[in-house]
XYZ file of C-alpha atoms in Angstrom:
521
model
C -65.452 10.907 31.952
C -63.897 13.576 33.694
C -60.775 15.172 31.481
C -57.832 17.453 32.765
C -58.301 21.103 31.716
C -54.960 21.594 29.834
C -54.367 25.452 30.146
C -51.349 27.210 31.804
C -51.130 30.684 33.772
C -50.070 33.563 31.975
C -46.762 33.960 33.712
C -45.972 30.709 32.832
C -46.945 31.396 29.220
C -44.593 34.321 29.003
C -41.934 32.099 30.134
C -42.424 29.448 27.509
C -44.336 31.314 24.525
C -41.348 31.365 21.646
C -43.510 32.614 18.969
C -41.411 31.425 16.186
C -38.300 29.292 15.735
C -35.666 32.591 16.414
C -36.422 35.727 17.968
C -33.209 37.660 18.292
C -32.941 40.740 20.147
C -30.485 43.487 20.626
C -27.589 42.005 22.652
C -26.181 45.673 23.867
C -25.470 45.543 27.123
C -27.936 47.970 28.030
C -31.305 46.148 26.824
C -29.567 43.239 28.900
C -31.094 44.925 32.171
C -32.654 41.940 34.106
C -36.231 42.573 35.533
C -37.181 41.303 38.907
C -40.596 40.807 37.693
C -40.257 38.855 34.981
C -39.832 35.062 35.593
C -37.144 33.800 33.564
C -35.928 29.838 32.918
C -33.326 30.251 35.349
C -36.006 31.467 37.895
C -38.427 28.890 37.043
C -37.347 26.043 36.573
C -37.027 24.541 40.480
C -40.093 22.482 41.988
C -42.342 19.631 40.891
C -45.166 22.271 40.921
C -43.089 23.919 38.209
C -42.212 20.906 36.477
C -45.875 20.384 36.013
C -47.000 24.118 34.998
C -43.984 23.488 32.482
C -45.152 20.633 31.074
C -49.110 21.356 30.729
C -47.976 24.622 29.121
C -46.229 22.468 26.377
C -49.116 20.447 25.714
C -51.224 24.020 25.715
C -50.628 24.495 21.959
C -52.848 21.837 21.070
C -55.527 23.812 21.905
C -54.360 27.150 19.967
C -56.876 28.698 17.592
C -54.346 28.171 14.560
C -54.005 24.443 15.728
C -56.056 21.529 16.980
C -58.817 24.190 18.195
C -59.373 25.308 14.627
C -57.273 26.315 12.217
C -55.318 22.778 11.390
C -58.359 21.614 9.829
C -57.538 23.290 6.432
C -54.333 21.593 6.836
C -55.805 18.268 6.935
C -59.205 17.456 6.407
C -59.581 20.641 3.866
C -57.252 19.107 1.456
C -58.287 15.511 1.432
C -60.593 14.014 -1.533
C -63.936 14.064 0.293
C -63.741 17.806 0.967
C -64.884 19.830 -1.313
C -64.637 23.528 0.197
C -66.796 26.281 -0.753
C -65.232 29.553 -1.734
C -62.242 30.583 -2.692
C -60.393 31.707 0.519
C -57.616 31.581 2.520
C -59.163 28.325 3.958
C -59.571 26.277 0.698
C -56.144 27.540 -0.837
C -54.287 24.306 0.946
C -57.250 22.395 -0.235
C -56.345 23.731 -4.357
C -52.464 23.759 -3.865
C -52.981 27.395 -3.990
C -51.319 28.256 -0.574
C -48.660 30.680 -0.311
C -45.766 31.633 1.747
C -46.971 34.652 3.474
C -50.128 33.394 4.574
C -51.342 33.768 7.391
C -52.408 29.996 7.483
C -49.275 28.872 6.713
C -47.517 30.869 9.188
C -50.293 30.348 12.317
C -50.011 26.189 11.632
C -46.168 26.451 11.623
C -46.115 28.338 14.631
C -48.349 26.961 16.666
C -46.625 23.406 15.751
C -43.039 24.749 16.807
C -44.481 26.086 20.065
C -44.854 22.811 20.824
C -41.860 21.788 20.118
C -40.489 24.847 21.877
C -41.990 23.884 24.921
C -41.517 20.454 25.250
C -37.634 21.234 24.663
C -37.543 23.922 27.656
C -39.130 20.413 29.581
C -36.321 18.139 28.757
C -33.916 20.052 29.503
C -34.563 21.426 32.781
C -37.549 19.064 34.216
C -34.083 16.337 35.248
C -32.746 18.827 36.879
C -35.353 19.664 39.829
C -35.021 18.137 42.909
C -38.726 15.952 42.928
C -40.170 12.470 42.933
C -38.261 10.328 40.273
C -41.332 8.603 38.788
C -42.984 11.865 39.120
C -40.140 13.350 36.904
C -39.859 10.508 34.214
C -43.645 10.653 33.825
C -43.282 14.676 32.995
C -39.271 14.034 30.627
C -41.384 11.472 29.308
C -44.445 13.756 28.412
C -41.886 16.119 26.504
C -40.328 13.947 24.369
C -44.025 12.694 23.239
C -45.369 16.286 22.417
C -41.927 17.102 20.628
C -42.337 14.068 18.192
C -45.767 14.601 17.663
C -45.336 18.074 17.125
C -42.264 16.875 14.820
C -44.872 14.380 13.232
C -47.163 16.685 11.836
C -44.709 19.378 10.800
C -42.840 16.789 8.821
C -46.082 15.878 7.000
C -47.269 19.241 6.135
C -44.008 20.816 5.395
C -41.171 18.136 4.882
C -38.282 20.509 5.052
C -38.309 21.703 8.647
C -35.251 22.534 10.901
C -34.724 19.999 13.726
C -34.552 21.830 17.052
C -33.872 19.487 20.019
C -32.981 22.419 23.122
C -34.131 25.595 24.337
C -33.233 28.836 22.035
C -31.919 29.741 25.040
C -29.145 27.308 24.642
C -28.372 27.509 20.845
C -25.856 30.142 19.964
C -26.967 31.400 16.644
C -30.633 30.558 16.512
C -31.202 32.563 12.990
C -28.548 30.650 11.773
C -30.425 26.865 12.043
C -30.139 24.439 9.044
C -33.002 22.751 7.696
C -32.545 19.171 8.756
C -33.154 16.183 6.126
C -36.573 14.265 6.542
C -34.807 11.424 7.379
C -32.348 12.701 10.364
C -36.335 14.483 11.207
C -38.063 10.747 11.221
C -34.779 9.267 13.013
C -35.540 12.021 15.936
C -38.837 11.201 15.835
C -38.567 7.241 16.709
C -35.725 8.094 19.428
C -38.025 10.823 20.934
C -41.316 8.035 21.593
C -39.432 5.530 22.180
C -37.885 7.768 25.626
C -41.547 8.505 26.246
C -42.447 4.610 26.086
C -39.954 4.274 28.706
C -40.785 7.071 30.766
C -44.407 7.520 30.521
C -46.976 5.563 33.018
C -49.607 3.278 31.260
C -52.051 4.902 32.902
C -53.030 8.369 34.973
C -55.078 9.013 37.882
C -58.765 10.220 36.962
C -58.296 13.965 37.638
C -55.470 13.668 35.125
C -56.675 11.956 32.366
C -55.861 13.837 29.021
C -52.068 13.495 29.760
C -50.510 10.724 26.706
C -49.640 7.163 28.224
C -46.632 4.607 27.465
C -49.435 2.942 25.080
C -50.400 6.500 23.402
C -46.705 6.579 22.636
C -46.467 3.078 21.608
C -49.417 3.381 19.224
C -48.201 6.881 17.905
C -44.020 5.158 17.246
C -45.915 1.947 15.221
C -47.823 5.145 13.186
C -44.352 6.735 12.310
C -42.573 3.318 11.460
C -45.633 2.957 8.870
C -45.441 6.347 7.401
C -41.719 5.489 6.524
C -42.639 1.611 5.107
C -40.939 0.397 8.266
C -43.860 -2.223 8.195
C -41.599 -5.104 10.055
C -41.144 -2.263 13.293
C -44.640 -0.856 12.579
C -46.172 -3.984 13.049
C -44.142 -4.821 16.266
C -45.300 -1.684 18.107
C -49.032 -2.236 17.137
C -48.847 -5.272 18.661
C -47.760 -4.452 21.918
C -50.880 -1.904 21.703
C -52.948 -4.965 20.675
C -52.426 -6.479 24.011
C -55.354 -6.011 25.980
C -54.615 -2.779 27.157
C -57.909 -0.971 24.775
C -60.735 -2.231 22.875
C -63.295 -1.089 20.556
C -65.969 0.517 22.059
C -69.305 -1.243 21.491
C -70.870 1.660 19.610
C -68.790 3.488 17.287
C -70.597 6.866 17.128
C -69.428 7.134 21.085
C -66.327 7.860 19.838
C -67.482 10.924 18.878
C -69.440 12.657 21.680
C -68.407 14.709 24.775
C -69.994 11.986 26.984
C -67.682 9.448 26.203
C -64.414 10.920 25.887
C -61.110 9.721 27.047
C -62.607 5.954 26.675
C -61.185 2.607 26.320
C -60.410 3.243 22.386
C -58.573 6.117 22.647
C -54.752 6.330 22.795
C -54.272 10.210 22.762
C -56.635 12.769 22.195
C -56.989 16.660 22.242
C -58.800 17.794 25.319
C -61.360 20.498 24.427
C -63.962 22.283 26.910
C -66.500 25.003 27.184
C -65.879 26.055 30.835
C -63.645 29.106 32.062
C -65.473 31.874 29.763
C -64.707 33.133 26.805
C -62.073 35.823 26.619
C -58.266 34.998 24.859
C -59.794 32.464 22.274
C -57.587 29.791 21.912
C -54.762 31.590 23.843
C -52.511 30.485 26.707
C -54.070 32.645 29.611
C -56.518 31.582 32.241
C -60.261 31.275 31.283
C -59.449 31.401 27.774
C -61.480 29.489 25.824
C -60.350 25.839 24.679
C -63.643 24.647 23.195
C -64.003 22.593 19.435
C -64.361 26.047 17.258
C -63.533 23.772 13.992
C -67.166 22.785 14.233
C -67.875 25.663 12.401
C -65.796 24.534 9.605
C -67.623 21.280 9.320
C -70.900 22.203 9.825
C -73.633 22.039 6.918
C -74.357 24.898 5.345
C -77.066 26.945 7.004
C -75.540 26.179 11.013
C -72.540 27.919 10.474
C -71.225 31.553 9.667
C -68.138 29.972 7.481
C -68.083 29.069 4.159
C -67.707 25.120 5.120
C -67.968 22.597 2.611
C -69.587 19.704 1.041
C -68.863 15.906 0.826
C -67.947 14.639 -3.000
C -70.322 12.306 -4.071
C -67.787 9.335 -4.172
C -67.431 8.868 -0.533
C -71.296 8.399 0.009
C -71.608 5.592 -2.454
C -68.779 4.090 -1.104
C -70.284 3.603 2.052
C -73.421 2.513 0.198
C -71.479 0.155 -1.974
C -72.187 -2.850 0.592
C -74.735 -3.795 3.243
C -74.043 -4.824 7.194
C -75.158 -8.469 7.761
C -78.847 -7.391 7.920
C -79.050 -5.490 4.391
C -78.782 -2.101 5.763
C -76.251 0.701 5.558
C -73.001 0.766 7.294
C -73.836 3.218 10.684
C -70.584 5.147 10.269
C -72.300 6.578 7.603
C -74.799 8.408 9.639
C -72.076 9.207 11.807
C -70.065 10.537 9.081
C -72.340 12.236 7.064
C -75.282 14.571 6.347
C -77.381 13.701 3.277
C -80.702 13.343 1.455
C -81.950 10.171 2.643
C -85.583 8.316 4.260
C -83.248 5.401 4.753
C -82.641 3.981 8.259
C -80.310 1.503 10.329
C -81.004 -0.380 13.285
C -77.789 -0.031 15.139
C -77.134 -0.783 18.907
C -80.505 -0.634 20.189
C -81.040 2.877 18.095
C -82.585 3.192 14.953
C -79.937 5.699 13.083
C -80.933 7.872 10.609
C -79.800 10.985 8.550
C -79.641 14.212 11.766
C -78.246 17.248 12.108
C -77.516 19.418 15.028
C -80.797 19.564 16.649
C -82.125 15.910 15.701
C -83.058 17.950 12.233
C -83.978 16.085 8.925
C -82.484 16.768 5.881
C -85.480 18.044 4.680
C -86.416 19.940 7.784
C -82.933 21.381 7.539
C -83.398 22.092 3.485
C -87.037 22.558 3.108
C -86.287 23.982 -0.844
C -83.855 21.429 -1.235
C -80.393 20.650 -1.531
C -78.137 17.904 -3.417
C -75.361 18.581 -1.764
C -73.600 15.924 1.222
C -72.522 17.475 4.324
C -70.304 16.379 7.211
C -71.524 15.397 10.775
C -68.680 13.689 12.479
C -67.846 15.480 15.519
C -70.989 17.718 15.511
C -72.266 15.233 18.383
C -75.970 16.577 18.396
C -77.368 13.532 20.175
C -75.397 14.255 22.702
C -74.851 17.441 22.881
C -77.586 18.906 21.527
C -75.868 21.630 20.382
C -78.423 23.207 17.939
C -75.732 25.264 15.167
C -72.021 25.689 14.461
C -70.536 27.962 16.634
C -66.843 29.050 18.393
C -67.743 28.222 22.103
C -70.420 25.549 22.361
C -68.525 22.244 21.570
C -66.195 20.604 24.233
C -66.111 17.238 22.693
C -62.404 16.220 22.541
C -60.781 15.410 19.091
C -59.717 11.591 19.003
C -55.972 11.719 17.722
C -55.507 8.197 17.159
C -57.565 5.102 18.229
C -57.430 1.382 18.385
C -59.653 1.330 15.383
C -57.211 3.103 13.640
C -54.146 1.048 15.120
C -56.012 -2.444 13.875
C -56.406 -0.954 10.285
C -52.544 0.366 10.277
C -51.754 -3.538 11.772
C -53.789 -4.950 9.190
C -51.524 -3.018 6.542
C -48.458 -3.580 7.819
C -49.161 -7.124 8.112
C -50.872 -7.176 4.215
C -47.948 -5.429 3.146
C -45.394 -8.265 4.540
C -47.213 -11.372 4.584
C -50.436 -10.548 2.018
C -53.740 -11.400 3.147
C -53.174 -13.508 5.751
C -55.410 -14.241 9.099
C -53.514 -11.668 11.032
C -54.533 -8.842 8.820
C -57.827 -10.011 8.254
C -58.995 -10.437 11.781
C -58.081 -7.093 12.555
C -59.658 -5.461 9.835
C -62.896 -7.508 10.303
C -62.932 -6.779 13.912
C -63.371 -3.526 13.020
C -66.115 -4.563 10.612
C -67.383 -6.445 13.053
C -68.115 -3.548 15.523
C -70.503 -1.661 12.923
C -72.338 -4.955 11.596
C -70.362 -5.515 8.374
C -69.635 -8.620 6.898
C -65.930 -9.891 7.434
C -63.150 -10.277 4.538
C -62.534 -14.133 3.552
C -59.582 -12.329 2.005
C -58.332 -8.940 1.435
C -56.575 -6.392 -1.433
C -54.440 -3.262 -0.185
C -57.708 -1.564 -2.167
C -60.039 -3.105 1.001
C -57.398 -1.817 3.601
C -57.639 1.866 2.007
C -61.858 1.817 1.363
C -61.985 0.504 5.194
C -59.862 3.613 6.361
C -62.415 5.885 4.596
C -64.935 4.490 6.208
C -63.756 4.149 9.661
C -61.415 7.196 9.761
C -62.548 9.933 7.358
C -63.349 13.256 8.910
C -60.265 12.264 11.412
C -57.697 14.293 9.973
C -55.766 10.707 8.284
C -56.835 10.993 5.257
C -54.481 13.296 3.251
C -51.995 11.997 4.840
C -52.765 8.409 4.059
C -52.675 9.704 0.321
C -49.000 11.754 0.767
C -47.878 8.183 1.918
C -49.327 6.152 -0.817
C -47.451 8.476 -3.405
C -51.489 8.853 -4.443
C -52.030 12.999 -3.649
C -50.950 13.543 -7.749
C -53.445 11.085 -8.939
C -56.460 11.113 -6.455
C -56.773 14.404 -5.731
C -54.936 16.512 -8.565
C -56.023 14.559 -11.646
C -59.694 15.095 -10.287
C -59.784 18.665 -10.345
C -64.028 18.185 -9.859
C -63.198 16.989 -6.193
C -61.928 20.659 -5.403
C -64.718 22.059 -8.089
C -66.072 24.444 -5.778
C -63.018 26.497 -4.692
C -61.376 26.612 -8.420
C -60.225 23.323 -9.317
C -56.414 21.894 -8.779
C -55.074 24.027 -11.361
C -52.545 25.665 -9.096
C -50.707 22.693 -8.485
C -46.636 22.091 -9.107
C -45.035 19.589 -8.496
C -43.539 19.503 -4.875
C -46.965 20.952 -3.567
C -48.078 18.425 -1.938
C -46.435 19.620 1.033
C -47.183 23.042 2.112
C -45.103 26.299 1.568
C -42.414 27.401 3.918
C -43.581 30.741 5.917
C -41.924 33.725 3.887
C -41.563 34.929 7.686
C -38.969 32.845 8.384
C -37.283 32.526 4.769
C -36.616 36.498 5.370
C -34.981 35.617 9.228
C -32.971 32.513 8.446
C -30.876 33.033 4.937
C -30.010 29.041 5.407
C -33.728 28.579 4.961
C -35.083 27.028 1.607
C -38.466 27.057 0.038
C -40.061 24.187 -0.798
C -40.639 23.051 -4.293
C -43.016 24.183 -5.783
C -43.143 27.327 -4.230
C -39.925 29.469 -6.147
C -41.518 30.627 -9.422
């Protein structure tokens, strides 16, 4: 399907690219010289055509080399329990609670984070103000508060202790002076932010727009947050209205992984990548920069990529293998999921799946001497793509942010953790099952709800955070210092380090800033 190419002009960039939370410059009157070249907010700020520059350019950070593009990866997938990443680097030291404040990780992830929320502020405030279409201008507010809570999502998850900025710089008198906010005001925000955009957003765009989040992307998104908080009454209540009709599974769950079927019927939000408009200002803001999948290198097996990557830990593989689909053969997501040593085939869909690399490679072709180890292959879409290595520019297969796969399994837990194991939760979860050819529940245990994420979601960028809201980070992935064996162990680990450190860049601008625990000795 045809997606919208989310990139913004470089003008408009240097109106809306706040590089950090403050930036203060000299305020003597003469560096206050204005200059007629320069477009400013006050400038900018006056037709729909700017309304929608402004608001493309907030969702433009998405697709920032230290975000979504590549570098978020060893924010999220890099520090879960099935990745087990080689080296010792700057992109395993998340991964081994070994990150610190200056760097340059932590700073890129924070930044490119708050220029979202930068952005999407500039849109609230001024898009009400232009003189346009009204349902034109809801759609855009509503697009703005969206990005800001997501945005607001993921810093709260990764950091905890974040300041809560909800208007321009522009408008805030002493910017280096901002408090951090409590993670409670920051979830309150949050909710108040999605539910605006499920007011304001349309359920649906026109074809040449799709890419741009819907009423039901923000519906799906404000039943995620009520569930990270317990709110499993509310949770359950927004999933629902999601559960409506409005998406489905698709038939064949590897499709949700290719560049062919993007933007499809299961997918609520997602992160629109492409190869097209050349190669120059990776990741950047400008024209014909590239916006392609470049974390494909990070995932790749070892031998198609030029990174250090990683490998699976055993435990994930036999958990897939620890039960048979209705005709005695392993559960497909596995093949989609994963890389390994195996003759072992599954008739899936009309395909007979087996265990490919990029290329349609064997194992064995791809590890003639051998190797034990289990690689990733989510998202590497070599069927599809035929893509034959790991490399910055040749992937534009969008990243699924959430999907109504993962909105059934969320339902099902809310529900299981109100009612128990009633026919509510278990029809969602099996029709999930269902899809891949595994045999339903008769009944379930929060234990089924957590193995049937895993197996539906890993590789997706939930999983660490499904452990930081279990309370299960200490005792999953520190107490098993062998799942993080090949970048040192989890002996760097305090307690408080679950969350990552606060950038020493902005400790040193804001003296109301504090460091995270953990962090201090």
């Amino acid at each position: 399907m045809k997606k919208i190419n989310i990139r913004i002009s470089i003008t408009t960039m240097l109106l809306l690219g706040i590089v950090g939370i403050v930036n203060i410059n000299c305020s003597d009157d003469v560096l206050e010289q204005v200059n007629p070249n320069v477009i400013t907010p006050s400038g900018f700020w006056k037709t729909p055509e700017d309304a929608k520059k402004g608001v493309i350019g907030a969702y433009a950070p998405f697709t920032n080399i230290w975000y979504y593009t590549r570098f978020e990866i060893f924010a999220s997938d890099y520090r879960d329990d099935l990745v087990n990443g080689f080296n010792i680097s700057e992109r395993t030291a998340l991964g081994r609670f070994g990150g610190t404040p200056g760097a340059n990780g932590t700073i890129w992830v924070w930044r490119a984070m708050f220029q979202g929320v930068n952005r999407a502020n500039e849109v609230i405030f001024h898009v009400p103000n232009i003189d346009m279409n009204t349902t034109d201008k809801d759609n855009i507010v509503g697009e703005g508060y969206f990005i800001r809570a997501f945005n607001y999502f993921n810093l709260l998850n990764n950091w905890l202790n974040v300041p809560l900025i909800t208007e321009p710089i522009s408008e805030i008198e002493k910017p280096s002076e901002i408090l951090q906010a409590a993670p409670a005001e920051v979830w309150a925000q949050i909710e108040a932010d999605l539910k605006q955009a499920q007011q304001l957003l349309p359920a649906s765009w026109p074809a040449e727009e799709l890419g741009r989040v819907t009423s039901g992307g923000a519906t799906g998104m404000l039943g995620k947050v009520y569930l990270y908080q317990g709110k499993y009454a509310e949770a359950k209540s927004e999933f629902e209205k999601v559960m409506n009709g409005s998406y489905e599974l698709m038939d064949d769950y590897t499709h949700n992984f290719t560049e062919e079927f993007e933007n499809n019927k299961e997918s609520l939000f997602e992160i629109q990548f492409t190869t097209t408009g050349g190669l120059t200002g990776w990741g950047a803001d400008n024209a014909n920069s590239r916006k392609s999948a470049a974390y494909t290198m990070d995932l790749a097996p070892r031998g198609f990529t030029g990174q250090d990557g990683f490998r699976i830990n055993d435990w994930a593989l036999n958990l897939f293998l620890d039960e048979q689909t209705i005709n005695g053969e392993i559960d497909p997501r596995a093949f989609t999921t994963l890389f390994w040593d195996t003759d072992e085939t599954t008739t899936y869909e009309g395909n007979v799946l087996a265990s490919r690399t990029y290329g349609n490679q064997t194992f064995d072709g791809a590890f003639p001497s051998g190797d034990s180890n289990i690689y990733a292959n989510k998202w590497l879409d070599w069927e599809y793509g035929g893509f034959a290595e790991a490399s910055w520019d040749n992937s534009g297969n969008n990243f699924r942010i959430l999907r109504y796969a993962d909105v059934l399994l969320m339902y099902a837990e809310a529900e299981f953790m109100l009612n128990g194991s009633t026919a509510a939760a278990l029809d969602a979860i099996n029709e999930v099952r269902a899809r891949v050819d595994m045999p339903a529940h008769t009944s379930i245990t929060m234990q089924d709800i957590e193995d049937e994420r895993i197996k539906e979601l890993s590789l997706e960028k939930t999983r660490y955070y499904d452990l930081l809201r279990w309370g299960k980070v200490k005792s999953r992935i520190v107490d098993n210092s062998d799942f993080k064996s090949e970048s040192g162990g989890t002996g760097a680990y305090q307690a408080g380090r679950e969350y990552i450190a606060i950038p020493q860049n902005e400790l040193d601008r804001n003296i109301n800033f504090d460091q995270n625990q953990g962090y201090t000795q």
